[in-house]
Amino acid sequence: MTVEKSNQQDRCVGDQGERARWEAIARAAADLQSEGEGEDRRSELLAFRLADESYAIPVEQVREIVRMRPITPVPRVPKEVIGVVSLRGEIVEVVDLRIRLGLASNRPVRHTRIIVLHGDSGKVTGLLVDEVTKVLRVSEDDLRPTASSESDVVHALYRRGAEFISLMDINRVLEL
Amino acid sequence: MTRKNDPSRSSKVHREFLAEAEEILERLRNDWADFEDQKHAGGEIDPVLINGLFRSAHSLKGLSGMFGIDGITDLSHHLEDLLDSLRLGRLSTNSPQAELIGGVVRLFGTVMSNLGDESEDVHMDEAIRELIGRLDLATASEVEEEESVLPCLLLDSTLMRALTEYEEHRLLENRRSQKNILLVEVAFEILSFDEGLSEISGSIREVGEVISTLPSPGAAADSQICFVLLVASDLDVPGMIGHIDFPQATVTAVPEEGGVSPLAANPVAMSPAASPAVASDEPQTEESTIIAASPKAPASSVEATAAEASAVVTQEVSDAKHPDSEERSAQGKDSPEFTSLRSVSDTVRVDIRKLNDLMNLVGELVMHRGSIGRTVRLLSNDPATARHGEDLGKVHKDLSRKLKDLQSSVLDLRLVPLRQILDKLSRVVRRLRREEDKDVALELHGVDTELDKLMVEELIDPLVHLVRNSFDHGIESVEERSAAGKPAQGRICIDAFQRGNHVVIQVSDDGRGIDPEQVCAKAEGMGIIQPGVELSEREILDLVFHPGLSTCTEVTGTSGRGVGMDVVRENIKEMGGIVTLESKRGEGTITSITLPVTLAIIQSLIVGVADQSYAIPLNAVMETLLIDRNEIQRSEGHELLNLRGEPLLLRRLADEFSLERSPDGEQVYVVVIGLGESRIGLIIDLLQGQQDTVLKPIQGPIREVRGISGATEIAEHGTVLVLDVAAIVEDSFRRRDRR
């Protein structure tokens, strides 16, 4: 249900609006990086959607967000690594987060995005997600550690109104 | 001297030297100009400036030493000495001797612009000798007045001992220029002291100089660490407290013996009062000491003397540095002053990453060209648009040609001669010769062979290793050699040459060669091979590359530990190259390294399997075959092909990568791949042509995939994986042998 709703909203906004939104997110991400530590220990999270679940990762780990592009499959790798893409000449592995979290894999749709993470020494990685939704400003007090049994890749929960967003532990996600 | 024999080599050496030396010279000139400015402004010379000059002189010395340009090495060495004296205050920056720096800098310019001009060599050498003579005199007349001022400062003796010579000098300098010497004591939390320290130092630097920062024992709490900063400033104690505004800091003035006059030459205080008093009592006895803060002379007269003295010296220096100036202008050349301002070499140094970016851009352009090509075909096939298609086709062809030129020009930028590293090997051999007392000559051939800059860097370690191997294991002792009827002097030879798209580097020696029996015995002993197994000569030599196997029975300092040849092979493989060994017992060993000319572009064969495309580096492709399906024979679970009487092991790429295997047609494509002697036939669905490909590493959490060495982008196929042929061949044989 939620999927369709957001699709419709977007259709209304149109491509122009969507681009503006992207630019806003990118700017927000860049601002945060230059800002450094805030006064009241606020951090910014990039929120995205997988199936009908909301997740987020710290914005400073994100290098860029790109649209879906042709993916070249790579043999002999775990099934989560669906292949490599070329980013302006750089060849980067893409991890399908749906498969990584044990969800059913999905055909790419209009909102499918690859979140490209910064990586030290050859570890730049792309994460395939259903949709990038927003940048959240949260204070660290709002983050609650999850019960240990919940998931091996989520290390905190953030409550936003009635909605829960799971903060992902990227290092755990990339332990393949 | 080699440069006399071979003018083309010498001019190339000079060009390379100048490319780097000019940057240093430029820095020297700028710093010297600042130096003069500061001096004419009548102020103190910023110690940072002298340090900068010192570093530049040092770099120039190293650089010219490397290129064997002796005149400049000598001159910069002496300049370094002079600057060191200035830096440590043994010589005053106001002294006439300091003016020599300008003379040296100008002479550097003149010598550099005349490099390679043999008719000028004599003049240059003369000028250099002359100036070095003056520099020697200058540094010999150092002022010894350290003790004359220090003792009058009542500094704590432990603190005094902790100061370096340079810091002591700065203390003196500041004292001499009537600065207040203060001690700032401050305690920080251990966890965050670095931040606090840099904050307070920064604040002090706004109004003075931090001469030294020393940890001190006087911390109030265990979690704190206390520092003492020795500071020179125009501000007095209350002024400093007001300025730094640091509640935890205490500021005290360093007390002086005798109170008022800091320069009162009274050698009592801390250090044992022995001899030093004399120097300061009679500073005028030696001429060179006049400027260096004669305690009794009023400041103005000191300056006047300095100006006079330096004026004279400048005159002398400018005369001295062009002994041939008249002759030169008679020849109608530019005045040396003028030439020295112009750049002598026309070289630009570029970060290799910028070249990579450029390379990527060109690669993208090539992709776009591909899509234009497709559009041309579409247009041409439609009668309605055929005419436009033809026009566009012509433009497309032009574009393709120009792109190709562009690509090869960009590629050319990355290439550098091998000389850079081969010269290093000469030094290695020279050192080994000294250490091991073995008489070995090193011969270098083909030092101008060009190779990708990145590869040249990576080649140093493997080559050093090979040369050491030859030196330690190959070349026999003199006794052994004469017993075998060989000349007493051993010979190691490095040959570099281009062969097609590859560069071959051979390291050969006329030593004892590799003993196959010894290798086998050792390999058996280590359980690498089964006893009694017959091995071909090639297989035996291949054992040398096995990790842990080294033929030398004893371990020397440099080699013989059995880590080495496997690392060499690994390193070369990473560059897309191969290492092969040839050895004749008693006659010597030849190790050949074959590398693609550049890492950036490799020729690849594009093949298709199960709707996927893969690139196979062409240097690993022996041939491609189209065979009838029924020519494939089966034996013990693997497929074979009778290729001109020899069995060729076949491997399906679809199986290798667990892809869907398409049913064989009447005929199947086989690509024979391999490096050296081991080869297999790779069965694929389609041949899709040859391409220039840019091999790129794969980034991500997995990266190392067995059988894949990277990826490349090709216009029609998008991102394509490049096969690691060596791994696939090796795995195929291992799989067969396991059965």
PDB file of N, CA and C in Angstrom, chain A residues 72-76 84 91, chain B residues 573-576 599-607 612-621 653 656-657 673 682 691-698 703-714 718-728:
ATOM      1  N   THR A  72      26.444  -5.246 -14.269  1.00  0.00           N
ATOM      2  CA  THR A  72      27.116  -6.421 -14.829  1.00  0.00           C
ATOM      3  C   THR A  72      27.284  -7.462 -13.729  1.00  0.00           C
ATOM      4  N   PRO A  73      26.671  -8.637 -13.897  1.00  0.00           N
ATOM      5  CA  PRO A  73      26.790  -9.658 -12.854  1.00  0.00           C
ATOM      6  C   PRO A  73      28.230 -10.133 -12.706  1.00  0.00           C
ATOM      7  N   VAL A  74      28.614 -10.485 -11.497  1.00  0.00           N
ATOM      8  CA  VAL A  74      29.960 -10.998 -11.239  1.00  0.00           C
ATOM      9  C   VAL A  74      29.824 -12.419 -10.708  1.00  0.00           C
ATOM     10  N   PRO A  75      30.551 -13.364 -11.293  1.00  0.00           N
ATOM     11  CA  PRO A  75      30.461 -14.736 -10.813  1.00  0.00           C
ATOM     12  C   PRO A  75      31.190 -14.914  -9.485  1.00  0.00           C
ATOM     13  N   ARG A  76      30.900 -16.009  -8.812  1.00  0.00           N
ATOM     14  CA  ARG A  76      31.653 -16.423  -7.623  1.00  0.00           C
ATOM     15  C   ARG A  76      31.622 -15.418  -6.488  1.00  0.00           C
ATOM     16  N   VAL A  84      28.444  -5.298 -10.724  1.00  0.00           N
ATOM     17  CA  VAL A  84      29.187  -4.046 -10.655  1.00  0.00           C
ATOM     18  C   VAL A  84      28.552  -3.010 -11.581  1.00  0.00           C
ATOM     19  N   ILE A  91      34.662   1.294 -11.156  1.00  0.00           N
ATOM     20  CA  ILE A  91      33.859   0.075 -11.157  1.00  0.00           C
ATOM     21  C   ILE A  91      33.546  -0.288  -9.705  1.00  0.00           C
TER      22      ILE A  91
ATOM     23  N   LYS B 573      52.671 -10.257 -11.756  1.00  0.00           N
ATOM     24  CA  LYS B 573      51.361 -10.689 -12.230  1.00  0.00           C
ATOM     25  C   LYS B 573      50.326  -9.594 -12.020  1.00  0.00           C
ATOM     26  N   GLU B 574      50.457  -8.906 -10.882  1.00  0.00           N
ATOM     27  CA  GLU B 574      49.517  -7.830 -10.617  1.00  0.00           C
ATOM     28  C   GLU B 574      49.582  -6.730 -11.668  1.00  0.00           C
ATOM     29  N   MET B 575      50.732  -6.622 -12.299  1.00  0.00           N
ATOM     30  CA  MET B 575      50.873  -5.603 -13.340  1.00  0.00           C
ATOM     31  C   MET B 575      50.495  -6.175 -14.698  1.00  0.00           C
ATOM     32  N   GLY B 576      49.989  -7.376 -14.719  1.00  0.00           N
ATOM     33  CA  GLY B 576      49.601  -7.980 -15.983  1.00  0.00           C
ATOM     34  C   GLY B 576      50.776  -8.566 -16.736  1.00  0.00           C
ATOM     35  N   LEU B 599      49.765   0.067 -18.132  1.00  0.00           N
ATOM     36  CA  LEU B 599      48.681  -0.567 -17.387  1.00  0.00           C
ATOM     37  C   LEU B 599      47.353  -0.066 -17.911  1.00  0.00           C
ATOM     38  N   ALA B 600      47.426   1.110 -18.512  1.00  0.00           N
ATOM     39  CA  ALA B 600      46.187   1.807 -18.791  1.00  0.00           C
ATOM     40  C   ALA B 600      45.389   1.123 -19.888  1.00  0.00           C
ATOM     41  N   ILE B 601      46.047   0.701 -20.938  1.00  0.00           N
ATOM     42  CA  ILE B 601      45.296   0.133 -22.052  1.00  0.00           C
ATOM     43  C   ILE B 601      45.843  -1.232 -22.415  1.00  0.00           C
ATOM     44  N   ILE B 602      44.985  -2.217 -22.441  1.00  0.00           N
ATOM     45  CA  ILE B 602      45.413  -3.518 -22.914  1.00  0.00           C
ATOM     46  C   ILE B 602      44.503  -3.937 -24.056  1.00  0.00           C
ATOM     47  N   GLN B 603      45.069  -4.653 -24.981  1.00  0.00           N
ATOM     48  CA  GLN B 603      44.275  -5.217 -26.067  1.00  0.00           C
ATOM     49  C   GLN B 603      43.567  -6.443 -25.533  1.00  0.00           C
ATOM     50  N   SER B 604      42.269  -6.518 -25.784  1.00  0.00           N
ATOM     51  CA  SER B 604      41.522  -7.655 -25.274  1.00  0.00           C
ATOM     52  C   SER B 604      40.670  -8.273 -26.362  1.00  0.00           C
ATOM     53  N   LEU B 605      40.430  -9.565 -26.182  1.00  0.00           N
ATOM     54  CA  LEU B 605      39.487 -10.274 -27.037  1.00  0.00           C
ATOM     55  C   LEU B 605      38.183 -10.335 -26.255  1.00  0.00           C
ATOM     56  N   ILE B 606      37.101  -9.890 -26.907  1.00  0.00           N
ATOM     57  CA  ILE B 606      35.815  -9.903 -26.214  1.00  0.00           C
ATOM     58  C   ILE B 606      35.074 -11.176 -26.625  1.00  0.00           C
ATOM     59  N   VAL B 607      34.638 -11.929 -25.604  1.00  0.00           N
ATOM     60  CA  VAL B 607      33.929 -13.172 -25.901  1.00  0.00           C
ATOM     61  C   VAL B 607      32.565 -13.137 -25.207  1.00  0.00           C
ATOM     62  N   GLN B 612      26.435 -12.889 -21.503  1.00  0.00           N
ATOM     63  CA  GLN B 612      27.401 -12.022 -20.834  1.00  0.00           C
ATOM     64  C   GLN B 612      28.610 -11.863 -21.737  1.00  0.00           C
ATOM     65  N   SER B 613      29.273 -10.715 -21.611  1.00  0.00           N
ATOM     66  CA  SER B 613      30.527 -10.535 -22.332  1.00  0.00           C
ATOM     67  C   SER B 613      31.684 -10.513 -21.341  1.00  0.00           C
ATOM     68  N   TYR B 614      32.796 -11.084 -21.760  1.00  0.00           N
ATOM     69  CA  TYR B 614      34.011 -11.058 -20.951  1.00  0.00           C
ATOM     70  C   TYR B 614      35.175 -10.635 -21.827  1.00  0.00           C
ATOM     71  N   ALA B 615      36.162 -10.031 -21.227  1.00  0.00           N
ATOM     72  CA  ALA B 615      37.354  -9.624 -21.971  1.00  0.00           C
ATOM     73  C   ALA B 615      38.518 -10.522 -21.569  1.00  0.00           C
ATOM     74  N   ILE B 616      39.256 -11.014 -22.562  1.00  0.00           N
ATOM     75  CA  ILE B 616      40.456 -11.810 -22.286  1.00  0.00           C
ATOM     76  C   ILE B 616      41.653 -11.012 -22.792  1.00  0.00           C
ATOM     77  N   PRO B 617      42.607 -10.678 -21.916  1.00  0.00           N
ATOM     78  CA  PRO B 617      43.781  -9.931 -22.382  1.00  0.00           C
ATOM     79  C   PRO B 617      44.451 -10.666 -23.544  1.00  0.00           C
ATOM     80  N   LEU B 618      44.699  -9.934 -24.595  1.00  0.00           N
ATOM     81  CA  LEU B 618      45.185 -10.580 -25.813  1.00  0.00           C
ATOM     82  C   LEU B 618      46.565 -11.193 -25.619  1.00  0.00           C
ATOM     83  N   ASN B 619      47.317 -10.676 -24.672  1.00  0.00           N
ATOM     84  CA  ASN B 619      48.661 -11.248 -24.485  1.00  0.00           C
ATOM     85  C   ASN B 619      48.596 -12.667 -23.939  1.00  0.00           C
ATOM     86  N   ALA B 620      47.408 -13.073 -23.459  1.00  0.00           N
ATOM     87  CA  ALA B 620      47.267 -14.435 -22.940  1.00  0.00           C
ATOM     88  C   ALA B 620      46.554 -15.338 -23.947  1.00  0.00           C
ATOM     89  N   VAL B 621      46.189 -14.771 -25.086  1.00  0.00           N
ATOM     90  CA  VAL B 621      45.480 -15.579 -26.099  1.00  0.00           C
ATOM     91  C   VAL B 621      46.490 -16.080 -27.120  1.00  0.00           C
ATOM     92  N   LEU B 653      33.756 -21.826 -20.225  1.00  0.00           N
ATOM     93  CA  LEU B 653      33.687 -20.625 -19.389  1.00  0.00           C
ATOM     94  C   LEU B 653      32.359 -20.582 -18.624  1.00  0.00           C
ATOM     95  N   GLU B 656      32.853 -22.639 -15.639  1.00  0.00           N
ATOM     96  CA  GLU B 656      33.798 -21.982 -14.748  1.00  0.00           C
ATOM     97  C   GLU B 656      33.065 -20.963 -13.872  1.00  0.00           C
ATOM     98  N   PHE B 657      32.133 -20.223 -14.470  1.00  0.00           N
ATOM     99  CA  PHE B 657      31.450 -19.167 -13.734  1.00  0.00           C
ATOM    100  C   PHE B 657      30.020 -19.548 -13.371  1.00  0.00           C
ATOM    101  N   ILE B 673      44.158 -20.228 -24.371  1.00  0.00           N
ATOM    102  CA  ILE B 673      44.741 -19.212 -23.496  1.00  0.00           C
ATOM    103  C   ILE B 673      45.829 -19.818 -22.629  1.00  0.00           C
ATOM    104  N   LEU B 682      39.527 -22.560 -23.939  1.00  0.00           N
ATOM    105  CA  LEU B 682      38.334 -22.080 -23.263  1.00  0.00           C
ATOM    106  C   LEU B 682      37.185 -22.092 -24.271  1.00  0.00           C
ATOM    107  N   GLN B 691      39.340  -5.310 -28.752  1.00  0.00           N
ATOM    108  CA  GLN B 691      39.111  -3.953 -28.266  1.00  0.00           C
ATOM    109  C   GLN B 691      40.315  -3.484 -27.471  1.00  0.00           C
ATOM    110  N   ASP B 692      40.578  -2.190 -27.541  1.00  0.00           N
ATOM    111  CA  ASP B 692      41.493  -1.583 -26.568  1.00  0.00           C
ATOM    112  C   ASP B 692      40.712  -1.436 -25.284  1.00  0.00           C
ATOM    113  N   THR B 693      41.205  -1.968 -24.207  1.00  0.00           N
ATOM    114  CA  THR B 693      40.438  -1.873 -22.971  1.00  0.00           C
ATOM    115  C   THR B 693      41.283  -1.248 -21.871  1.00  0.00           C
ATOM    116  N   VAL B 694      40.609  -0.533 -21.006  1.00  0.00           N
ATOM    117  CA  VAL B 694      41.271   0.086 -19.860  1.00  0.00           C
ATOM    118  C   VAL B 694      40.930  -0.763 -18.639  1.00  0.00           C
ATOM    119  N   LEU B 695      41.911  -1.454 -18.125  1.00  0.00           N
ATOM    120  CA  LEU B 695      41.656  -2.351 -16.991  1.00  0.00           C
ATOM    121  C   LEU B 695      41.504  -1.544 -15.705  1.00  0.00           C
ATOM    122  N   LYS B 696      40.389  -1.776 -15.014  1.00  0.00           N
ATOM    123  CA  LYS B 696      40.158  -1.043 -13.771  1.00  0.00           C
ATOM    124  C   LYS B 696      39.902  -2.004 -12.634  1.00  0.00           C
ATOM    125  N   PRO B 697      40.335  -1.651 -11.448  1.00  0.00           N
ATOM    126  CA  PRO B 697      40.077  -2.514 -10.296  1.00  0.00           C
ATOM    127  C   PRO B 697      38.613  -2.448  -9.911  1.00  0.00           C
ATOM    128  N   ILE B 698      38.123  -3.509  -9.304  1.00  0.00           N
ATOM    129  CA  ILE B 698      36.748  -3.522  -8.813  1.00  0.00           C
ATOM    130  C   ILE B 698      36.765  -3.083  -7.356  1.00  0.00           C
ATOM    131  N   ARG B 703      35.707  -7.555  -3.964  1.00  0.00           N
ATOM    132  CA  ARG B 703      36.886  -7.165  -4.746  1.00  0.00           C
ATOM    133  C   ARG B 703      37.663  -8.327  -5.340  1.00  0.00           C
ATOM    134  N   GLU B 704      38.252  -9.193  -4.477  1.00  0.00           N
ATOM    135  CA  GLU B 704      39.081 -10.261  -5.002  1.00  0.00           C
ATOM    136  C   GLU B 704      38.211 -11.429  -5.422  1.00  0.00           C
ATOM    137  N   VAL B 705      37.997 -11.562  -6.720  1.00  0.00           N
ATOM    138  CA  VAL B 705      37.221 -12.696  -7.210  1.00  0.00           C
ATOM    139  C   VAL B 705      38.165 -13.559  -8.032  1.00  0.00           C
ATOM    140  N   ARG B 706      38.288 -14.811  -7.648  1.00  0.00           N
ATOM    141  CA  ARG B 706      39.181 -15.716  -8.354  1.00  0.00           C
ATOM    142  C   ARG B 706      38.760 -15.808  -9.825  1.00  0.00           C
ATOM    143  N   GLY B 707      39.689 -15.590 -10.716  1.00  0.00           N
ATOM    144  CA  GLY B 707      39.380 -15.715 -12.132  1.00  0.00           C
ATOM    145  C   GLY B 707      39.025 -14.388 -12.796  1.00  0.00           C
ATOM    146  N   ILE B 708      38.858 -13.338 -11.982  1.00  0.00           N
ATOM    147  CA  ILE B 708      38.533 -12.014 -12.527  1.00  0.00           C
ATOM    148  C   ILE B 708      39.627 -11.050 -12.092  1.00  0.00           C
ATOM    149  N   SER B 709      40.223 -10.338 -13.053  1.00  0.00           N
ATOM    150  CA  SER B 709      41.292  -9.441 -12.638  1.00  0.00           C
ATOM    151  C   SER B 709      40.837  -7.990 -12.602  1.00  0.00           C
ATOM    152  N   GLY B 710      39.620  -7.715 -13.054  1.00  0.00           N
ATOM    153  CA  GLY B 710      39.141  -6.345 -13.022  1.00  0.00           C
ATOM    154  C   GLY B 710      38.006  -6.188 -14.012  1.00  0.00           C
ATOM    155  N   ALA B 711      37.730  -4.956 -14.377  1.00  0.00           N
ATOM    156  CA  ALA B 711      36.650  -4.728 -15.321  1.00  0.00           C
ATOM    157  C   ALA B 711      37.063  -3.628 -16.273  1.00  0.00           C
ATOM    158  N   THR B 712      36.322  -3.503 -17.346  1.00  0.00           N
ATOM    159  CA  THR B 712      36.617  -2.479 -18.323  1.00  0.00           C
ATOM    160  C   THR B 712      35.310  -2.021 -18.938  1.00  0.00           C
ATOM    161  N   GLU B 713      35.354  -0.866 -19.588  1.00  0.00           N
ATOM    162  CA  GLU B 713      34.132  -0.391 -20.234  1.00  0.00           C
ATOM    163  C   GLU B 713      34.314  -0.396 -21.737  1.00  0.00           C
ATOM    164  N   ILE B 714      33.325  -0.950 -22.412  1.00  0.00           N
ATOM    165  CA  ILE B 714      33.393  -1.025 -23.863  1.00  0.00           C
ATOM    166  C   ILE B 714      32.085  -0.476 -24.414  1.00  0.00           C
ATOM    167  N   GLY B 718      29.042  -2.156 -22.602  1.00  0.00           N
ATOM    168  CA  GLY B 718      28.960  -1.608 -21.250  1.00  0.00           C
ATOM    169  C   GLY B 718      30.135  -2.086 -20.409  1.00  0.00           C
ATOM    170  N   THR B 719      29.867  -2.322 -19.127  1.00  0.00           N
ATOM    171  CA  THR B 719      30.929  -2.783 -18.232  1.00  0.00           C
ATOM    172  C   THR B 719      31.161  -4.276 -18.439  1.00  0.00           C
ATOM    173  N   VAL B 720      32.399  -4.651 -18.683  1.00  0.00           N
ATOM    174  CA  VAL B 720      32.733  -6.040 -18.990  1.00  0.00           C
ATOM    175  C   VAL B 720      33.834  -6.493 -18.037  1.00  0.00           C
ATOM    176  N   LEU B 721      33.693  -7.709 -17.515  1.00  0.00           N
ATOM    177  CA  LEU B 721      34.720  -8.234 -16.613  1.00  0.00           C
ATOM    178  C   LEU B 721      35.904  -8.763 -17.416  1.00  0.00           C
ATOM    179  N   VAL B 722      37.103  -8.579 -16.865  1.00  0.00           N
ATOM    180  CA  VAL B 722      38.309  -9.050 -17.531  1.00  0.00           C
ATOM    181  C   VAL B 722      38.781 -10.318 -16.831  1.00  0.00           C
ATOM    182  N   LEU B 723      39.046 -11.362 -17.619  1.00  0.00           N
ATOM    183  CA  LEU B 723      39.434 -12.643 -17.033  1.00  0.00           C
ATOM    184  C   LEU B 723      40.875 -12.626 -16.540  1.00  0.00           C
ATOM    185  N   ASP B 724      41.100 -13.298 -15.428  1.00  0.00           N
ATOM    186  CA  ASP B 724      42.453 -13.528 -14.941  1.00  0.00           C
ATOM    187  C   ASP B 724      42.893 -14.881 -15.484  1.00  0.00           C
ATOM    188  N   VAL B 725      43.562 -14.849 -16.627  1.00  0.00           N
ATOM    189  CA  VAL B 725      43.871 -16.075 -17.344  1.00  0.00           C
ATOM    190  C   VAL B 725      44.724 -17.016 -16.509  1.00  0.00           C
ATOM    191  N   ALA B 726      45.726 -16.457 -15.842  1.00  0.00           N
ATOM    192  CA  ALA B 726      46.628 -17.310 -15.069  1.00  0.00           C
ATOM    193  C   ALA B 726      45.839 -18.141 -14.057  1.00  0.00           C
ATOM    194  N   ALA B 727      44.886 -17.504 -13.367  1.00  0.00           N
ATOM    195  CA  ALA B 727      44.119 -18.219 -12.351  1.00  0.00           C
ATOM    196  C   ALA B 727      43.235 -19.290 -12.988  1.00  0.00           C
ATOM    197  N   ILE B 728      42.611 -18.970 -14.103  1.00  0.00           N
ATOM    198  CA  ILE B 728      41.710 -19.939 -14.735  1.00  0.00           C
ATOM    199  C   ILE B 728      42.485 -21.154 -15.235  1.00  0.00           C
TER     200      ILE B 728
END
